[in-house]
Short mmCIF file of C-alpha atoms and ligand atoms in Angstrom, two decimals:
data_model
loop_
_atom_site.label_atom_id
_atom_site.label_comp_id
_atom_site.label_asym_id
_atom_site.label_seq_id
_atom_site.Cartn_x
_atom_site.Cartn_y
_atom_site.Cartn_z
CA UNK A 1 7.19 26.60 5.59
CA UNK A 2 10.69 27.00 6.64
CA UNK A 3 13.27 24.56 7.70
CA UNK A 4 10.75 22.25 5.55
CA UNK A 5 9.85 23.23 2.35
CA UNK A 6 13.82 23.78 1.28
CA UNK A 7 14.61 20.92 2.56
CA UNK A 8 12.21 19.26 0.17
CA UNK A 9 12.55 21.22 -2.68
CA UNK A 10 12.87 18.91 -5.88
CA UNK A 11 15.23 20.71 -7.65
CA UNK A 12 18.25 20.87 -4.68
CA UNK A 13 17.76 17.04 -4.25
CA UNK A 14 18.36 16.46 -7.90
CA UNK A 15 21.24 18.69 -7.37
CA UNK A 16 23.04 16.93 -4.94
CA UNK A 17 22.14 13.48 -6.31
CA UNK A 18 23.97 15.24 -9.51
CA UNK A 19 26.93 15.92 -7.28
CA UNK A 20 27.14 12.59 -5.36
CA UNK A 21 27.62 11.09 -8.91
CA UNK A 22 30.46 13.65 -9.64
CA UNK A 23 32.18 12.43 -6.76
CA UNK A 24 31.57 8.86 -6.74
CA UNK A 25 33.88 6.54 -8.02
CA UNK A 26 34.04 3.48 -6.21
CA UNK A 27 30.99 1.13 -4.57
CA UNK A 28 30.42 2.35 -1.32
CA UNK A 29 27.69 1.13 1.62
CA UNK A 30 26.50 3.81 3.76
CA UNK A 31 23.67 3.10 6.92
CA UNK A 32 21.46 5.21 8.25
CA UNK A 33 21.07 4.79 11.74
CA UNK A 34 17.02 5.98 12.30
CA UNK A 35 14.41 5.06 11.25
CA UNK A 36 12.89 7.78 10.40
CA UNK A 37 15.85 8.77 8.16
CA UNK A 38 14.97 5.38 6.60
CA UNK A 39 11.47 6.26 6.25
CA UNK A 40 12.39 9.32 4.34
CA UNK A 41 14.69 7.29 2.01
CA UNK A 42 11.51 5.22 1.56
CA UNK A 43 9.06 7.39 1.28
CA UNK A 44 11.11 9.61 -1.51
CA UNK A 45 13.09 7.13 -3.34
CA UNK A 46 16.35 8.29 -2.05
CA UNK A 47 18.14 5.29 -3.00
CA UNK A 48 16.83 5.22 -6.44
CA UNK A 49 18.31 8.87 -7.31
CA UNK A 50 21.80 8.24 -6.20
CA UNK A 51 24.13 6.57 -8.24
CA UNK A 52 23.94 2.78 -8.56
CA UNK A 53 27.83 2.08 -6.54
CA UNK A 54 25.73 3.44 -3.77
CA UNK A 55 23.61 0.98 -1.75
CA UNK A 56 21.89 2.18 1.66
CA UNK A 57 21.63 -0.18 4.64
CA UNK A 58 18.95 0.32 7.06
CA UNK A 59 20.42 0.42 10.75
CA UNK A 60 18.43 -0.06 13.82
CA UNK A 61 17.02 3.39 14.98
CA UNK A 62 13.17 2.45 15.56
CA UNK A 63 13.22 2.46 19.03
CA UNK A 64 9.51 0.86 19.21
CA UNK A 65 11.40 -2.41 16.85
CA UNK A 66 14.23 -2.66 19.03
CA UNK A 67 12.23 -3.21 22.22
CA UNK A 68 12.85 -6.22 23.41
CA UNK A 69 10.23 -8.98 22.91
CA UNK A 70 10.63 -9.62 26.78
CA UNK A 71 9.73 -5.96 27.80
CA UNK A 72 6.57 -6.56 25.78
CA UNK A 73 5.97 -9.25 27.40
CA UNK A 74 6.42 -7.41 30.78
CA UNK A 75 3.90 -4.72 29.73
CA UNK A 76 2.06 -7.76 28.86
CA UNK A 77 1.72 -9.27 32.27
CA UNK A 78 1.59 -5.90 34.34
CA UNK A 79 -1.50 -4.56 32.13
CA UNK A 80 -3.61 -7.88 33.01
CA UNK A 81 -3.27 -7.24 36.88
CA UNK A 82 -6.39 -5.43 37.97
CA UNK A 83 -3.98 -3.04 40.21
CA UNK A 84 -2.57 -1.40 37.39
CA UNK A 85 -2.99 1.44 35.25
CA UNK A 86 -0.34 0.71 32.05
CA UNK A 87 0.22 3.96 30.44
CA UNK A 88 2.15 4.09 26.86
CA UNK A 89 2.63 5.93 23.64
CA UNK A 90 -0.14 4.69 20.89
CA UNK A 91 2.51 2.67 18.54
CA UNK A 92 3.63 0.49 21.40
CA UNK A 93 0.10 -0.66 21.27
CA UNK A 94 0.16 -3.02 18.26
CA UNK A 95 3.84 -4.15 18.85
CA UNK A 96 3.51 -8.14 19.09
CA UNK A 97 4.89 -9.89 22.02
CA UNK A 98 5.57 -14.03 22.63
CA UNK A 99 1.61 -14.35 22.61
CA UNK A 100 -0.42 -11.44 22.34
CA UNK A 101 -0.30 -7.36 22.10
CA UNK A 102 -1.77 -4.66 24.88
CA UNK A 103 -4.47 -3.83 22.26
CA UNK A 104 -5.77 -7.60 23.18
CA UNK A 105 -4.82 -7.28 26.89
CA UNK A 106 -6.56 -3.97 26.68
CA UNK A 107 -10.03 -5.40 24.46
CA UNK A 108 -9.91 -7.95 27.55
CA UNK A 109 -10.34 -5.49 30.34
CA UNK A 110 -6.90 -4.38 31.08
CA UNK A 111 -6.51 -0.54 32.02
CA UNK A 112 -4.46 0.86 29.34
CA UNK A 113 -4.19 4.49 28.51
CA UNK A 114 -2.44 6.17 25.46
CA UNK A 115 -0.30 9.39 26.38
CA UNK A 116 1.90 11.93 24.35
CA UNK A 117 4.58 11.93 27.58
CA UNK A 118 5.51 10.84 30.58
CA UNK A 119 4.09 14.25 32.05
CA UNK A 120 0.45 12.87 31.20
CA UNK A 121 1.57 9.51 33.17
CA UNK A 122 2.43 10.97 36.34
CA UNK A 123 -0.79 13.18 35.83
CA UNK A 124 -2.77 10.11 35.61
CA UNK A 125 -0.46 9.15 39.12
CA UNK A 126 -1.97 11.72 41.06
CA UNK A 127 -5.30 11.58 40.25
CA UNK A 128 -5.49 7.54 41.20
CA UNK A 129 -3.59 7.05 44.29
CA UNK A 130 -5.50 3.80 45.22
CA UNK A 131 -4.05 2.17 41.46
CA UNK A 132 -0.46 1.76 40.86
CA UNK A 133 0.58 3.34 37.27
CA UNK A 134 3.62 2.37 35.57
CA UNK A 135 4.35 4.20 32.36
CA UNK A 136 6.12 2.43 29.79
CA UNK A 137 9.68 4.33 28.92
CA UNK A 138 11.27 3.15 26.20
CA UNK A 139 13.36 4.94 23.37
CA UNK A 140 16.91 6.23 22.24
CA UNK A 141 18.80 8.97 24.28
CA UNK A 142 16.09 11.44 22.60
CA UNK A 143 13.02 10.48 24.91
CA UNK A 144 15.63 9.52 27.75
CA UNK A 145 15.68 12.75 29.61
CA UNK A 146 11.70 13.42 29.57
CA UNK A 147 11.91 9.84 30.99
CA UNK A 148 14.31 10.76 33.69
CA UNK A 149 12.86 13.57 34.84
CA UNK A 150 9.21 12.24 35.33
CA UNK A 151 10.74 9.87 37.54
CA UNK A 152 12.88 12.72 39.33
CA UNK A 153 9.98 14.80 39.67
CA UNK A 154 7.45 11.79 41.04
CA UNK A 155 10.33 10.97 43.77
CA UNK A 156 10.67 14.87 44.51
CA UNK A 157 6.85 14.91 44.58
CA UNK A 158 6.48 11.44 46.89
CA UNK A 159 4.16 10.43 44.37
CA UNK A 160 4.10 6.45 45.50
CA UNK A 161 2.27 5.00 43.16
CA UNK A 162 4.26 5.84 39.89
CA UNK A 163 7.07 3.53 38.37
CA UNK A 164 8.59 2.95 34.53
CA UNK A 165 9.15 -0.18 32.82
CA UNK A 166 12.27 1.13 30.88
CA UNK A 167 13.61 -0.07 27.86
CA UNK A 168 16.14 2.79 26.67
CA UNK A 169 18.60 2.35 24.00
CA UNK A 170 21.66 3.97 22.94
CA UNK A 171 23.01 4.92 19.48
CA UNK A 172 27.14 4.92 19.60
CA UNK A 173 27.33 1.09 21.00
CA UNK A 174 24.99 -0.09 18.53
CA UNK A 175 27.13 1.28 15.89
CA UNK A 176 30.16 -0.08 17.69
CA UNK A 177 28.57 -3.01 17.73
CA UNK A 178 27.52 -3.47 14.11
CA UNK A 179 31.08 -2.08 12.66
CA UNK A 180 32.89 -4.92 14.73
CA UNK A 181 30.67 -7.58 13.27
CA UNK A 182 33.09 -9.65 10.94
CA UNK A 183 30.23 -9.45 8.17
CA UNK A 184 30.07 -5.53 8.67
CA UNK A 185 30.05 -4.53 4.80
CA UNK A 186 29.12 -0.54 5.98
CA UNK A 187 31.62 1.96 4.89
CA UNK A 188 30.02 5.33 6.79
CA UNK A 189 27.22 6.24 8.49
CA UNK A 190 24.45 8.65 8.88
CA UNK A 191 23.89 9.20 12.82
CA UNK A 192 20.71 10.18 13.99
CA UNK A 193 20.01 14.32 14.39
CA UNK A 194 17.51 14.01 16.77
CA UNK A 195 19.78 11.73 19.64
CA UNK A 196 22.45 14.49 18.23
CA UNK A 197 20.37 17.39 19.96
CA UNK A 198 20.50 15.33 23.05
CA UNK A 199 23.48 14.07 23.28
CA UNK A 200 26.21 16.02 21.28
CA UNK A 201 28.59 14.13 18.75
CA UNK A 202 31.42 13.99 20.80
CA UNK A 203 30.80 10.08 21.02
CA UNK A 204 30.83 9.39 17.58
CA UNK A 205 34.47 11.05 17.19
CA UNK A 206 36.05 7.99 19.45
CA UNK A 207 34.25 5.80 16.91
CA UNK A 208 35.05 7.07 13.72
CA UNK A 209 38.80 7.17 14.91
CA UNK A 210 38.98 3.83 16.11
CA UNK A 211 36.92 2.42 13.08
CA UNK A 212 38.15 4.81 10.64
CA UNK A 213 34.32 5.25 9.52
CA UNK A 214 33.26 8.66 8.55
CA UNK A 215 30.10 9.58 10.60
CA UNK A 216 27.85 12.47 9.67
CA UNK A 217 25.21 13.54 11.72
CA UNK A 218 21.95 13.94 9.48
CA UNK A 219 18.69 15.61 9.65
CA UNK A 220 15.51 13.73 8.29
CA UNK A 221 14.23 15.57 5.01
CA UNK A 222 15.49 14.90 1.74
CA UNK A 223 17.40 17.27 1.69
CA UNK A 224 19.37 16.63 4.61
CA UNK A 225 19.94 13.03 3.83
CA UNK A 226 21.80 13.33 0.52
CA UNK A 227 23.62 16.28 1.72
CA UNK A 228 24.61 14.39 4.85
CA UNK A 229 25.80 11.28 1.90
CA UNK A 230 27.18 13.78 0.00
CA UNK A 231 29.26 14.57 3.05
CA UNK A 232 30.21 11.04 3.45
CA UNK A 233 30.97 10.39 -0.31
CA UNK A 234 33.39 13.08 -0.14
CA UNK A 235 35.17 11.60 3.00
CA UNK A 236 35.35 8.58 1.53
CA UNK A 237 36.66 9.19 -1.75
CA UNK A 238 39.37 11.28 0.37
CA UNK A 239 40.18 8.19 2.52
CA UNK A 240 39.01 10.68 5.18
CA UNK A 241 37.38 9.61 8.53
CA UNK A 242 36.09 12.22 10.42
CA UNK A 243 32.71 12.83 12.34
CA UNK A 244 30.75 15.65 10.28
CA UNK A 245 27.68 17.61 11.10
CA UNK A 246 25.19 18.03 8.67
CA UNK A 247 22.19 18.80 10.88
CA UNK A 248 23.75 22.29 12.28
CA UNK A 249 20.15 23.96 12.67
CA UNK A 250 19.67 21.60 15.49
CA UNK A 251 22.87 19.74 16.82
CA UNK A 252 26.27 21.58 18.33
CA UNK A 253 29.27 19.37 19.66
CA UNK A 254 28.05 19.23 23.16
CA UNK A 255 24.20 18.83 22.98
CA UNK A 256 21.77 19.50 25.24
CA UNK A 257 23.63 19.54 28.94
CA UNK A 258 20.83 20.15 31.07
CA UNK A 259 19.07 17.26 29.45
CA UNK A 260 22.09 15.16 29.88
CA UNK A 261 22.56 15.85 33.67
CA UNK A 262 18.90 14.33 34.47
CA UNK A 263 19.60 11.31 32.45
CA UNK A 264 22.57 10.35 34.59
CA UNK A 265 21.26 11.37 37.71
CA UNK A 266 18.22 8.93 37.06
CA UNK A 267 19.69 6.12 34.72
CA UNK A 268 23.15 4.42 34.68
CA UNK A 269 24.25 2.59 31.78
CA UNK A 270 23.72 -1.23 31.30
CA UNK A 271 24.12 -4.39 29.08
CA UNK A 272 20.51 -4.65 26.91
CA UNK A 273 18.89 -6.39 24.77
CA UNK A 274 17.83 -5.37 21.15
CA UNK A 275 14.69 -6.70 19.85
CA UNK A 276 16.31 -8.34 16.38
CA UNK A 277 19.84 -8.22 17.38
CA UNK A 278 20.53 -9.77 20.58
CA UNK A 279 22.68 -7.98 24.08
CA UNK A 280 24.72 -5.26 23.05
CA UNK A 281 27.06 -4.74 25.91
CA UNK A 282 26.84 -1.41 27.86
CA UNK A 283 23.89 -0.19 25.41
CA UNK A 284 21.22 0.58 27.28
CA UNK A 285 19.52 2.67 30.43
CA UNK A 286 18.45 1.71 33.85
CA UNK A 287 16.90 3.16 36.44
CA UNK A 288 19.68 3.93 39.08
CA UNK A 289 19.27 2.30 43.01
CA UNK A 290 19.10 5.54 44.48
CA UNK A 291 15.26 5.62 42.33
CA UNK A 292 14.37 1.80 42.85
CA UNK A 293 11.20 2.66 44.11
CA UNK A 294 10.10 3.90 40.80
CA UNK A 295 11.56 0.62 38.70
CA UNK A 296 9.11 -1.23 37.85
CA UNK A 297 11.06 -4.08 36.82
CA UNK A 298 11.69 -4.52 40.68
CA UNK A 299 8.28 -3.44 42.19
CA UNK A 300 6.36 -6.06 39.94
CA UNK A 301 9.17 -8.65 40.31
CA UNK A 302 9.37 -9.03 36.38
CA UNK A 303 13.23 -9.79 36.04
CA UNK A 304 12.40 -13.61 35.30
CA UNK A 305 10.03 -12.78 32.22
CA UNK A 306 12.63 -13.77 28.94
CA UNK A 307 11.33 -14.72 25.20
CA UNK A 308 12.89 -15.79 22.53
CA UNK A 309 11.99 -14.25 19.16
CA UNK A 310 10.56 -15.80 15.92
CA UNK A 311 12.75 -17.72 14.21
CA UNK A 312 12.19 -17.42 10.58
CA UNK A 313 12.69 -13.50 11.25
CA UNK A 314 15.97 -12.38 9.64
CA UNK A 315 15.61 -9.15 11.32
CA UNK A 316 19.35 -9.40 12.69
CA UNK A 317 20.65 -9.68 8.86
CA UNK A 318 18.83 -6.70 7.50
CA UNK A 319 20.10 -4.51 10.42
CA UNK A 320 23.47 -5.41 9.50
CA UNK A 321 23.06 -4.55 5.92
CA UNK A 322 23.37 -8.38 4.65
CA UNK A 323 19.90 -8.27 3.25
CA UNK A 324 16.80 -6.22 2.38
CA UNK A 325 13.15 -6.56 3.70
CA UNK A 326 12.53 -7.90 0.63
CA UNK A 327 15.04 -11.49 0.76
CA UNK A 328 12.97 -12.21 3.55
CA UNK A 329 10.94 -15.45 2.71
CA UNK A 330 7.79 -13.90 5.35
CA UNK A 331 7.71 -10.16 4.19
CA UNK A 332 4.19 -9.01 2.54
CA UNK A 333 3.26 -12.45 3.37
CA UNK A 334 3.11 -13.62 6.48
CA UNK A 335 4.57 -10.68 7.95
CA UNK A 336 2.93 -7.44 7.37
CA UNK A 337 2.09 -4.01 8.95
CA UNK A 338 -1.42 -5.41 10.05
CA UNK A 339 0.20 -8.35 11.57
CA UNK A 340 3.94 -8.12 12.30
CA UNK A 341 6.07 -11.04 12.61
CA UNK A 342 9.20 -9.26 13.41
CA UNK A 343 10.67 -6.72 14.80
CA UNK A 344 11.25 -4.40 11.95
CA UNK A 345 7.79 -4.73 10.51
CA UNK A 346 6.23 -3.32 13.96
CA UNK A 347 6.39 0.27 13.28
CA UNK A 348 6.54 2.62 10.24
CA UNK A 349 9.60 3.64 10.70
CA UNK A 350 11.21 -0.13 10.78
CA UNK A 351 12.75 -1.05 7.98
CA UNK A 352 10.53 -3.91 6.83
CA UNK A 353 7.30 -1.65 7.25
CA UNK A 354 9.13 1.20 5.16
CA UNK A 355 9.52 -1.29 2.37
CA UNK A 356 6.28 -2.94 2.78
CA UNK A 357 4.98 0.52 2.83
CA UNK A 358 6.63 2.43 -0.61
CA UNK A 359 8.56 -0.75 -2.22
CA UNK A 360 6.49 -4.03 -1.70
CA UNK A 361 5.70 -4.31 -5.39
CA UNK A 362 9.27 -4.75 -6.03
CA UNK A 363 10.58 -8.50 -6.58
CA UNK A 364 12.66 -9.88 -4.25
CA UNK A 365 16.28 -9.40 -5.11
CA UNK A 366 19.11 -12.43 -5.41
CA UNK A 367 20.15 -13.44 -2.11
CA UNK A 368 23.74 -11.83 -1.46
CA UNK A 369 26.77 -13.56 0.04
CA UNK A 370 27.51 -12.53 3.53
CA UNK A 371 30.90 -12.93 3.65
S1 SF4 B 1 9.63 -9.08 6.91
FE1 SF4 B 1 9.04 -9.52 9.06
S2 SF4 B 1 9.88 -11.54 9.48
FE2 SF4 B 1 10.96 -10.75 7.66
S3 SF4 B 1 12.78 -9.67 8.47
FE3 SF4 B 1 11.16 -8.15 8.29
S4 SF4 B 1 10.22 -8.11 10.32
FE4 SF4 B 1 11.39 -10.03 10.22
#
């Protein structure tokens, strides 16, 4: 198939892996931003072809981990009120809050009703005006505009009864955020295609300036990813800090406009919590005044509803590359895929789960100095 197949092929990988070698003369730490991208390293034993003065940190680009334990909660309280319809992707489903999940809210009696987009949700709107139905929105700056304009289009429409508990998070502050750390040991990073195609890379050039970090913008086969590390191995070795783009059948500079342009006009940017890292200032989306009346955050009164997360979880760490799934004391054991303890073990494309999925045979490794 095309656009897949290459960018799977064996024999290119090999290739490359060949040629990060060739260039690779010092121990470098690169991230990858998504999850997915992680997934792929996972999945294909990325890390275990390049050479062995690479090491790949896992960043925090599964948007269903990084939902805050407190919007769970949320979803939570507004699927137990008879009134509501709660309508949500399937892998928000299983995604643990303080006390329970909306697969036991649902096996209790609470309407819940799995959708493929927000479309579907106002759908379900129109055809129950007597119930109110609030669609949970979460996600990066990729699902942001389908978001945006569902709510755009139920105000145009006066449809009443529709709202969004939204939980959107945004890629360049998180990176900001994780390169200012004083135990930031990441020397380049692989941003996100997919967020790319929305949003441009004109962002990322302010941060690789001011951070002097080369960022390359990476698709999600095999292929992609050790071209795009390639790409930063080569920048690296130069001293070079520059924002590259590897993913060119998808992204250009400026991204999608259009898309853009009903983000703003629905969401402004605010402070907002990540769901194993704590408030990242200015890195998140809320629905603007002008479309209160489809917030449900303010319809439902919800604002109070805060929880604090588990403890023993060292989430936080292995998002800032200062440990692997594996150095955590709970992971395969009291955390797992069937019964998540923390955030990054609550979808497959979190960090922990990718381990758990392709790597949990493999011993846990010396616990590494932070400083
Ligand atoms: S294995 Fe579970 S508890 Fe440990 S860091 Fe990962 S998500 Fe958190």
């Amino acid at each position: 198939m095309k656009y897949l197949d290459e960018y799977r092929d064996g024999r290119i990988a090999r290739a490359l892996a060949a040629e990060i070698a060739q260039h690779c003369t010092r121990p470098w730490v690169l991230m990858e931003i998504c999850g997915g991208q992680t997934h792929t390293i996972m999945r294909y034993g990325l890390d275990e072809l390049l050479p062995r003065n690479i090491e790949l940190v896992h960043g925090p680009g599964c948007p269903v981990c990084v939902t805050p334990l407190e919007t769970i909660d949320k979803a939570l309280d507004l699927a137990a009120r008879p009134e509501v319809i709660l309508v949500s992707y399937g892998d928000m489903l299983r995604v643990p809050g303080s006390h329970a999940d909306l697969f036991t809210v649902k096996a209790q009696g609470g309407d819940i009703r799995v959708v493929y987009s927000p479309t579907e949700a106002l759908k379900i709107a129109r055809q129950n005006p007597d119930r109110k139905v609030v669609f949970l929105a979460i996600g990066f700056e990729t699902t942001a505009p389908a978001n945006a304009m569902a709510v755009w289009q139920a105000k145009n429409e006066r449809i009443g009864n529709f709202s969004v508990l939204v939980s959107h998070v945004l890629v360049p502050p998180a990176i900001r955020s994780l390169i200012t750390s004083p135990d930031c040991r990441v020397n380049g990073f692989i941003a996100p295609g997919h967020v790319c195609t929305v949003m441009g890379y004109q962002e990322y050039e302010t941060l690789a300036n001011d951070f002097r970090a080369p960022i390359v913008v990476g698709g999600f086969e095999p292929v992609d990813l050790l071209e795009a590390v390639l790409m930063l191995v080569r920048q690296l070795e130069r001293g070079e800090a520059r924002v590259e783009n590897q993913y060119v059948r998808s992204v250009n500079y400026e991204g999608n406009l259009p898309a853009q342009r009903v983000v703003e006009q629905v969401f402004e940017i605010a402070d907002q919590k990540w769901r194993g890292i704590g408030n990242i200032p200015k890195s998140g989306l809320r629905v603007r005044e002008e479309y209160g009346d489809y917030d449900a955050t303010r319809i439902f009164g919800l604002a109070s509803i805060t929880a604090e997360e588990p403890a023993e979880c060292i989430s936080a760490k292995v998002l800032q590359g200062l440990r692997k799934p594996t150095d955590c004391p709970a992971f395969g054991m009291r955390c797992t895929p069937h019964n998540p303890l923390g955030a990054l073990m609550v979808s497959s494309e979190g960090a922990c789960a990718a381990y758990y999925n392709y790597r949990r045979n493999v011993s846990p490794q010396p616990a590494r100095t932070e400083g």
